[in-house]
mmCIF file of C-alpha atoms in Angstrom:
data_model
loop_
_atom_site.group_PDB
_atom_site.id
_atom_site.type_symbol
_atom_site.label_atom_id
_atom_site.label_comp_id
_atom_site.label_asym_id
_atom_site.label_seq_id
_atom_site.Cartn_x
_atom_site.Cartn_y
_atom_site.Cartn_z
ATOM 1 C CA MET A 1 11.001 2.232 5.314
ATOM 2 C CA HIS A 2 11.704 5.489 3.803
ATOM 3 C CA ALA A 3 13.326 5.987 7.467
ATOM 4 C CA PRO A 4 15.999 8.524 8.392
ATOM 5 C CA ASP A 5 19.027 7.054 7.443
ATOM 6 C CA ARG A 6 18.465 7.970 3.763
ATOM 7 C CA SER A 7 22.337 7.967 2.975
ATOM 8 C CA ALA A 8 21.751 4.059 2.060
ATOM 9 C CA ILE A 9 18.722 5.028 -0.709
ATOM 10 C CA ALA A 10 19.267 4.100 -4.061
ATOM 11 C CA GLU A 11 17.130 5.039 -6.908
ATOM 12 C CA LEU A 12 15.895 2.428 -9.208
ATOM 13 C CA SER A 13 16.602 2.764 -13.106
ATOM 14 C CA ARG A 14 13.474 2.169 -15.339
ATOM 15 C CA GLU A 15 15.014 -1.050 -16.154
ATOM 16 C CA GLU A 16 15.078 -2.137 -12.385
ATOM 17 C CA ILE A 17 11.496 -0.598 -11.821
ATOM 18 C CA ASP A 18 10.202 -2.460 -14.692
ATOM 19 C CA ALA A 19 11.659 -5.792 -13.361
ATOM 20 C CA PHE A 20 10.727 -5.460 -9.829
ATOM 21 C CA LEU A 21 6.817 -4.677 -11.100
ATOM 22 C CA ARG A 22 7.074 -7.959 -13.111
ATOM 23 C CA THR A 23 7.889 -9.914 -10.206
ATOM 24 C CA GLN A 24 5.587 -8.748 -7.578
ATOM 25 C CA ARG A 25 1.924 -9.332 -7.289
ATOM 26 C CA VAL A 26 0.063 -7.165 -4.935
ATOM 27 C CA ALA A 27 0.037 -3.417 -6.030
ATOM 28 C CA ARG A 28 -1.850 -1.085 -3.666
ATOM 29 C CA LEU A 29 -3.752 1.473 -5.311
ATOM 30 C CA GLY A 30 -4.281 5.033 -4.035
ATOM 31 C CA CYS A 31 -7.583 6.599 -5.345
ATOM 32 C CA HIS A 32 -9.256 9.897 -4.179
ATOM 33 C CA ALA A 33 -12.892 11.272 -4.962
ATOM 34 C CA ASP A 34 -15.404 13.672 -3.012
ATOM 35 C CA GLY A 35 -12.557 14.476 -0.431
ATOM 36 C CA LEU A 36 -11.567 10.514 0.584
ATOM 37 C CA THR A 37 -8.440 9.166 -0.141
ATOM 38 C CA TYR A 38 -8.521 5.537 -0.249
ATOM 39 C CA VAL A 39 -6.279 2.810 -0.589
ATOM 40 C CA VAL A 40 -6.467 -0.603 -1.572
ATOM 41 C CA PRO A 41 -4.290 -3.468 -2.300
ATOM 42 C CA VAL A 42 -5.087 -5.299 -5.594
ATOM 43 C CA ILE A 43 -3.680 -8.367 -7.184
ATOM 44 C CA TYR A 44 -2.231 -7.235 -10.821
ATOM 45 C CA ALA A 45 -0.023 -8.487 -14.006
ATOM 46 C CA TYR A 46 2.296 -5.562 -15.359
ATOM 47 C CA ASP A 47 3.203 -5.458 -19.080
ATOM 48 C CA GLY A 48 5.634 -2.663 -18.959
ATOM 49 C CA GLU A 49 3.035 -0.077 -19.587
ATOM 50 C CA CYS A 50 -0.003 -0.885 -17.706
ATOM 51 C CA VAL A 51 -0.917 -2.491 -14.291
ATOM 52 C CA HIS A 52 -4.076 -4.677 -14.950
ATOM 53 C CA ALA A 53 -6.235 -6.058 -12.838
ATOM 54 C CA VAL A 54 -9.876 -7.487 -12.078
ATOM 55 C CA THR A 55 -12.154 -6.533 -9.399
ATOM 56 C CA THR A 56 -16.051 -6.217 -8.564
ATOM 57 C CA GLU A 57 -18.133 -3.261 -8.515
ATOM 58 C CA GLY A 58 -17.567 -1.326 -5.257
ATOM 59 C CA GLN A 59 -15.967 1.714 -3.810
ATOM 60 C CA LYS A 60 -12.571 1.776 -5.717
ATOM 61 C CA VAL A 61 -14.530 1.321 -9.015
ATOM 62 C CA ALA A 62 -16.466 4.131 -8.381
ATOM 63 C CA MET A 63 -14.110 6.447 -7.018
ATOM 64 C CA MET A 64 -11.692 5.687 -10.237
ATOM 65 C CA ARG A 65 -14.642 6.740 -12.417
ATOM 66 C CA ALA A 66 -15.225 9.906 -10.611
ATOM 67 C CA ASN A 67 -11.432 10.392 -10.733
ATOM 68 C CA PRO A 68 -9.254 8.508 -12.937
ATOM 69 C CA ARG A 69 -5.883 9.810 -11.428
ATOM 70 C CA VAL A 70 -4.387 7.174 -9.204
ATOM 71 C CA CYS A 71 -1.276 6.223 -7.580
ATOM 72 C CA VAL A 72 0.388 2.658 -7.725
ATOM 73 C CA GLU A 73 2.597 1.309 -4.768
ATOM 74 C CA VAL A 74 4.388 -1.592 -4.816
ATOM 75 C CA ASP A 75 7.096 -2.686 -2.144
ATOM 76 C CA GLU A 76 8.981 -5.383 -0.832
ATOM 77 C CA TYR A 77 10.387 -5.186 2.674
ATOM 78 C CA ASP A 78 12.978 -7.268 4.059
ATOM 79 C CA ALA A 79 12.824 -10.126 1.586
ATOM 80 C CA ASP A 80 16.282 -11.136 2.463
ATOM 81 C CA GLY A 81 15.846 -10.870 6.203
ATOM 82 C CA ARG A 82 18.425 -8.217 6.764
ATOM 83 C CA GLY A 83 15.893 -5.260 6.364
ATOM 84 C CA SER A 84 16.567 -4.449 2.730
ATOM 85 C CA TRP A 85 13.503 -3.003 0.917
ATOM 86 C CA ARG A 86 12.571 -1.467 -2.527
ATOM 87 C CA SER A 87 9.441 0.059 -3.594
ATOM 88 C CA VAL A 88 7.997 1.549 -6.626
ATOM 89 C CA ILE A 89 5.426 4.562 -6.677
ATOM 90 C CA ALA A 90 3.658 5.627 -10.009
ATOM 91 C CA TYR A 91 1.163 7.727 -11.080
ATOM 92 C CA GLY A 92 -1.601 6.750 -13.806
ATOM 93 C CA ALA A 93 -4.946 6.857 -15.463
ATOM 94 C CA PHE A 94 -7.678 4.211 -14.907
ATOM 95 C CA GLU A 95 -9.121 2.751 -17.928
ATOM 96 C CA GLU A 96 -12.129 0.615 -17.492
ATOM 97 C CA LEU A 97 -12.034 -2.168 -20.247
ATOM 98 C CA GLY A 98 -14.607 -4.219 -22.050
ATOM 99 C CA GLY A 99 -14.281 -6.332 -25.359
ATOM 100 C CA ASP A 100 -11.138 -7.373 -26.445
ATOM 101 C CA ALA A 101 -8.924 -5.268 -24.312
ATOM 102 C CA ALA A 102 -10.924 -6.923 -21.397
ATOM 103 C CA ALA A 103 -9.959 -10.410 -22.478
ATOM 104 C CA GLY A 104 -6.619 -9.329 -23.007
ATOM 105 C CA THR A 105 -6.159 -8.406 -19.520
ATOM 106 C CA LEU A 106 -7.716 -11.599 -18.337
ATOM 107 C CA ALA A 107 -5.476 -13.941 -20.094
ATOM 108 C CA LEU A 108 -2.568 -11.530 -18.847
ATOM 109 C CA LEU A 109 -3.712 -12.455 -15.459
ATOM 110 C CA ARG A 110 -4.141 -16.213 -16.321
ATOM 111 C CA GLU A 111 -0.778 -16.403 -17.516
ATOM 112 C CA ARG A 112 0.939 -14.771 -14.654
ATOM 113 C CA PHE A 113 -0.626 -16.506 -11.627
ATOM 114 C CA ALA A 114 -0.755 -20.174 -11.423
ATOM 115 C CA ARG A 115 -3.902 -19.947 -9.038
ATOM 116 C CA ALA A 116 -5.549 -17.443 -11.605
ATOM 117 C CA PRO A 117 -7.637 -14.807 -9.732
ATOM 118 C CA VAL A 118 -10.223 -14.959 -12.345
ATOM 119 C CA ARG A 119 -11.610 -18.331 -12.945
ATOM 120 C CA GLU A 120 -14.106 -17.985 -15.294
ATOM 121 C CA GLY A 121 -13.876 -16.719 -18.972
ATOM 122 C CA PRO A 122 -15.074 -13.001 -19.969
ATOM 123 C CA ARG A 123 -18.362 -14.294 -20.925
ATOM 124 C CA ASP A 124 -19.161 -14.855 -17.335
ATOM 125 C CA LEU A 125 -18.410 -11.744 -16.137
ATOM 126 C CA GLY A 126 -21.706 -10.317 -14.182
ATOM 127 C CA GLY A 127 -20.348 -7.577 -12.094
ATOM 128 C CA VAL A 128 -16.905 -8.058 -12.756
ATOM 129 C CA VAL A 129 -14.654 -5.060 -13.803
ATOM 130 C CA VAL A 130 -11.849 -5.559 -15.513
ATOM 131 C CA PHE A 131 -9.385 -2.583 -15.763
ATOM 132 C CA ARG A 132 -5.808 -1.195 -16.277
ATOM 133 C CA VAL A 133 -4.022 1.829 -15.013
ATOM 134 C CA ARG A 134 -1.737 3.198 -17.613
ATOM 135 C CA LEU A 135 1.549 4.276 -15.700
ATOM 136 C CA ASP A 136 2.943 7.501 -16.839
ATOM 137 C CA GLU A 137 5.378 8.515 -14.174
ATOM 138 C CA LEU A 138 7.371 6.097 -12.196
ATOM 139 C CA THR A 139 10.031 6.031 -9.488
ATOM 140 C CA GLY A 140 11.498 3.417 -7.594
ATOM 141 C CA ARG A 141 13.752 3.301 -4.499
ATOM 142 C CA ALA A 142 15.778 0.579 -2.723
ATOM 143 C CA VAL A 143 17.923 -0.144 0.377
ATOM 144 C CA THR A 144 20.302 -2.598 0.268
ATOM 145 C CA ARG A 145 21.647 -3.847 4.099
ATOM 146 C CA MET B 1 -6.720 -9.649 -3.454
ATOM 147 C CA HIS B 2 -10.666 -8.286 -3.245
ATOM 148 C CA ALA B 3 -11.039 -10.568 -6.231
ATOM 149 C CA PRO B 4 -14.198 -11.806 -7.858
ATOM 150 C CA ASP B 5 -14.505 -14.660 -5.803
ATOM 151 C CA ARG B 6 -15.839 -12.697 -2.924
ATOM 152 C CA SER B 7 -17.581 -15.536 -1.349
ATOM 153 C CA ALA B 8 -14.699 -16.520 0.974
ATOM 154 C CA ILE B 9 -14.372 -12.993 2.451
ATOM 155 C CA ALA B 10 -14.661 -12.512 6.126
ATOM 156 C CA GLU B 11 -14.925 -9.128 7.931
ATOM 157 C CA LEU B 12 -12.367 -8.592 10.840
ATOM 158 C CA SER B 13 -13.556 -8.009 14.068
ATOM 159 C CA ARG B 14 -12.126 -4.776 16.036
ATOM 160 C CA GLU B 15 -9.961 -7.257 18.254
ATOM 161 C CA GLU B 16 -8.707 -8.914 14.826
ATOM 162 C CA ILE B 17 -8.000 -5.689 13.293
ATOM 163 C CA ASP B 18 -5.955 -4.820 16.341
ATOM 164 C CA ALA B 19 -4.234 -7.892 16.625
ATOM 165 C CA PHE B 20 -2.953 -7.612 13.114
ATOM 166 C CA LEU B 21 -2.223 -3.982 12.987
ATOM 167 C CA ARG B 22 0.224 -4.894 15.962
ATOM 168 C CA THR B 23 1.975 -7.713 14.139
ATOM 169 C CA GLN B 24 2.687 -6.148 10.913
ATOM 170 C CA ARG B 25 5.349 -3.488 10.309
ATOM 171 C CA VAL B 26 4.827 -1.912 7.164
ATOM 172 C CA ALA B 27 1.686 0.407 6.203
ATOM 173 C CA ARG B 28 0.808 2.477 3.058
ATOM 174 C CA LEU B 29 -0.295 5.831 3.908
ATOM 175 C CA GLY B 30 -2.428 7.257 1.129
ATOM 176 C CA CYS B 31 -2.279 11.046 1.163
ATOM 177 C CA HIS B 32 -3.998 13.574 -1.345
ATOM 178 C CA ALA B 33 -3.063 17.224 -1.500
ATOM 179 C CA ASP B 34 -3.555 19.916 -4.663
ATOM 180 C CA GLY B 35 -5.070 17.007 -7.004
ATOM 181 C CA LEU B 36 -2.140 14.563 -6.474
ATOM 182 C CA THR B 37 -2.651 11.112 -4.476
ATOM 183 C CA TYR B 38 0.116 9.775 -3.148
ATOM 184 C CA VAL B 39 0.493 6.231 -1.725
ATOM 185 C CA VAL B 40 4.087 5.359 0.184
ATOM 186 C CA PRO B 41 4.942 2.591 2.599
ATOM 187 C CA VAL B 42 6.079 3.717 6.232
ATOM 188 C CA ILE B 43 7.590 1.386 8.884
ATOM 189 C CA TYR B 44 5.065 1.912 11.993
ATOM 190 C CA ALA B 45 4.159 0.938 15.660
ATOM 191 C CA TYR B 46 0.329 0.752 16.713
ATOM 192 C CA ASP B 47 -1.008 1.611 19.923
ATOM 193 C CA GLY B 48 -4.115 0.607 19.565
ATOM 194 C CA GLU B 49 -5.510 4.231 18.748
ATOM 195 C CA CYS B 50 -2.792 5.465 16.509
ATOM 196 C CA VAL B 51 -0.200 4.381 13.931
ATOM 197 C CA HIS B 52 3.185 5.928 15.088
ATOM 198 C CA ALA B 53 6.051 7.011 12.387
ATOM 199 C CA VAL B 54 9.109 8.588 12.173
ATOM 200 C CA THR B 55 10.222 10.060 8.257
ATOM 201 C CA THR B 56 12.084 12.890 7.148
ATOM 202 C CA GLU B 57 11.002 16.114 5.520
ATOM 203 C CA GLY B 58 9.659 15.585 2.064
ATOM 204 C CA GLN B 59 6.671 14.989 -0.246
ATOM 205 C CA LYS B 60 4.356 13.152 2.383
ATOM 206 C CA VAL B 61 4.872 15.281 5.326
ATOM 207 C CA ALA B 62 4.255 18.395 3.095
ATOM 208 C CA MET B 63 1.058 17.107 1.908
ATOM 209 C CA MET B 64 -0.324 15.762 5.182
ATOM 210 C CA ARG B 65 0.609 19.101 6.179
ATOM 211 C CA ALA B 66 -1.791 20.634 3.640
ATOM 212 C CA ASN B 67 -4.520 17.929 4.072
ATOM 213 C CA PRO B 68 -4.163 15.713 7.516
ATOM 214 C CA ARG B 69 -6.943 13.253 6.403
ATOM 215 C CA VAL B 70 -5.185 10.164 5.300
ATOM 216 C CA CYS B 71 -5.724 6.518 4.769
ATOM 217 C CA VAL B 72 -3.443 3.816 6.169
ATOM 218 C CA GLU B 73 -3.629 0.375 4.722
ATOM 219 C CA VAL B 74 -1.962 -2.761 5.920
ATOM 220 C CA ASP B 75 -1.907 -6.144 4.431
ATOM 221 C CA GLU B 76 -0.341 -9.550 4.261
ATOM 222 C CA TYR B 77 -0.691 -12.059 1.519
ATOM 223 C CA ASP B 78 -0.071 -15.517 1.041
ATOM 224 C CA ALA B 79 1.716 -15.738 4.253
ATOM 225 C CA ASP B 80 0.407 -19.426 4.316
ATOM 226 C CA GLY B 81 1.478 -20.276 0.711
ATOM 227 C CA ARG B 82 -2.353 -21.020 -0.022
ATOM 228 C CA GLY B 83 -3.340 -17.564 -1.189
ATOM 229 C CA SER B 84 -5.009 -16.388 2.051
ATOM 230 C CA TRP B 85 -4.554 -12.760 2.775
ATOM 231 C CA ARG B 86 -6.022 -9.947 5.302
ATOM 232 C CA SER B 87 -6.168 -6.620 4.971
ATOM 233 C CA VAL B 88 -6.843 -3.171 7.194
ATOM 234 C CA ILE B 89 -8.104 -0.082 5.548
ATOM 235 C CA ALA B 90 -8.412 2.778 8.044
ATOM 236 C CA TYR B 91 -8.820 6.371 8.115
ATOM 237 C CA GLY B 92 -7.413 9.003 10.436
ATOM 238 C CA ALA B 93 -5.665 12.248 11.185
ATOM 239 C CA PHE B 94 -2.293 13.043 10.757
ATOM 240 C CA GLU B 95 -0.264 14.729 13.856
ATOM 241 C CA GLU B 96 2.837 15.786 13.670
ATOM 242 C CA LEU B 97 4.774 15.382 16.983
ATOM 243 C CA GLY B 98 7.464 17.217 19.291
ATOM 244 C CA GLY B 99 8.483 17.074 22.679
ATOM 245 C CA ASP B 100 6.995 14.449 25.070
ATOM 246 C CA ALA B 101 4.714 12.980 22.311
ATOM 247 C CA ALA B 102 7.755 12.939 20.019
ATOM 248 C CA ALA B 103 9.390 11.073 22.706
ATOM 249 C CA GLY B 104 6.907 8.502 23.142
ATOM 250 C CA THR B 105 6.693 7.605 19.705
ATOM 251 C CA LEU B 106 10.194 7.262 19.497
ATOM 252 C CA ALA B 107 10.292 4.817 22.156
ATOM 253 C CA LEU B 108 7.221 2.611 20.872
ATOM 254 C CA LEU B 109 9.181 2.384 17.415
ATOM 255 C CA ARG B 110 12.118 1.132 19.446
ATOM 256 C CA GLU B 111 10.463 -1.289 21.678
ATOM 257 C CA ARG B 112 8.560 -2.752 18.596
ATOM 258 C CA PHE B 113 11.564 -2.909 16.594
ATOM 259 C CA ALA B 114 14.752 -4.899 17.462
ATOM 260 C CA ARG B 115 16.673 -3.227 14.489
ATOM 261 C CA ALA B 116 15.128 0.277 15.699
ATOM 262 C CA PRO B 117 14.389 2.527 12.128
ATOM 263 C CA VAL B 118 15.719 5.395 14.463
ATOM 264 C CA ARG B 119 19.108 4.890 16.086
ATOM 265 C CA GLU B 120 19.625 8.501 17.525
ATOM 266 C CA GLY B 121 17.791 9.940 20.705
ATOM 267 C CA PRO B 122 15.293 12.875 20.185
ATOM 268 C CA ARG B 123 18.256 15.594 20.753
ATOM 269 C CA ASP B 124 19.758 14.227 16.989
ATOM 270 C CA LEU B 125 16.122 14.765 15.183
ATOM 271 C CA GLY B 126 17.453 17.360 12.608
ATOM 272 C CA GLY B 127 15.055 17.079 9.664
ATOM 273 C CA VAL B 128 13.203 14.371 11.220
ATOM 274 C CA VAL B 129 9.757 14.407 11.601
ATOM 275 C CA VAL B 130 7.790 12.488 14.136
ATOM 276 C CA PHE B 131 3.812 11.784 13.476
ATOM 277 C CA ARG B 132 0.916 9.613 14.521
ATOM 278 C CA VAL B 133 -2.221 8.982 12.652
ATOM 279 C CA ARG B 134 -4.970 8.813 14.698
ATOM 280 C CA LEU B 135 -7.511 6.225 13.220
ATOM 281 C CA ASP B 136 -10.758 6.991 13.674
ATOM 282 C CA GLU B 137 -12.368 4.251 11.259
ATOM 283 C CA LEU B 138 -11.094 0.957 10.803
ATOM 284 C CA THR B 139 -12.462 -2.090 8.652
ATOM 285 C CA GLY B 140 -10.762 -5.381 7.842
ATOM 286 C CA ARG B 141 -11.289 -8.109 5.344
ATOM 287 C CA ALA B 142 -9.784 -11.562 5.377
ATOM 288 C CA VAL B 143 -9.667 -14.883 3.057
ATOM 289 C CA THR B 144 -8.384 -17.976 4.273
ATOM 290 C CA ARG B 145 -7.777 -20.767 1.659
#
């Protein structure tokens, strides 16, 4: 993808970007701190403004606390078996959540996934970090073959 | 993925990492320059040491020329329909290629892909950038459900 035959590449509209982000499940989160660039997959839910996720304390949380400007990338390759693809690249700000906001994110994730990535309620969240990335710049591209 | 129920997460061996990188096709390349972190999908071929790819002049090439330290992330989610996943996160150095090295990368990509991402030979490579990322640190994780 993003290969040389660029002639067939179409830009996605904001509506198409939103629809795509609502259907996909795995985003790759790019963060950078102390000279290190790190890309990590996260299961997410999208509400039209933010990508919501839950994780544990660790490298990506430490990096996003140090530098909240992150990149969120979502793609789908060859879902039709003909080599078509689409990808969305967005930028945004990491926001760590607690209280009602965290409960809202957990409810959104539960609603989105039949097999919820978080099984416990917000009262059992020891070591768990609930966060969202508020997207402020989104671009999308697609090639249909 | 990388969700709270970490108990089931297994570290991949170097052999498992290599095997996984050889079967996958899309890597997410994380780069950083001038305060911007950027994640972009690339179709790649892996030779056991480097991730090889071809692209056109643009944002990611400009960023990798400015800061060649990049992150390469490859994942597969739910290939079995039960929510299993694996991911590899690697760090490495961007190397822009010309001459015989570029021809070698193009041959590797042609061999890897039945539907080759580059249709022309190296003599028609106007505007095309051939590169590899030499991986110097690789980690892999998997959850089998």
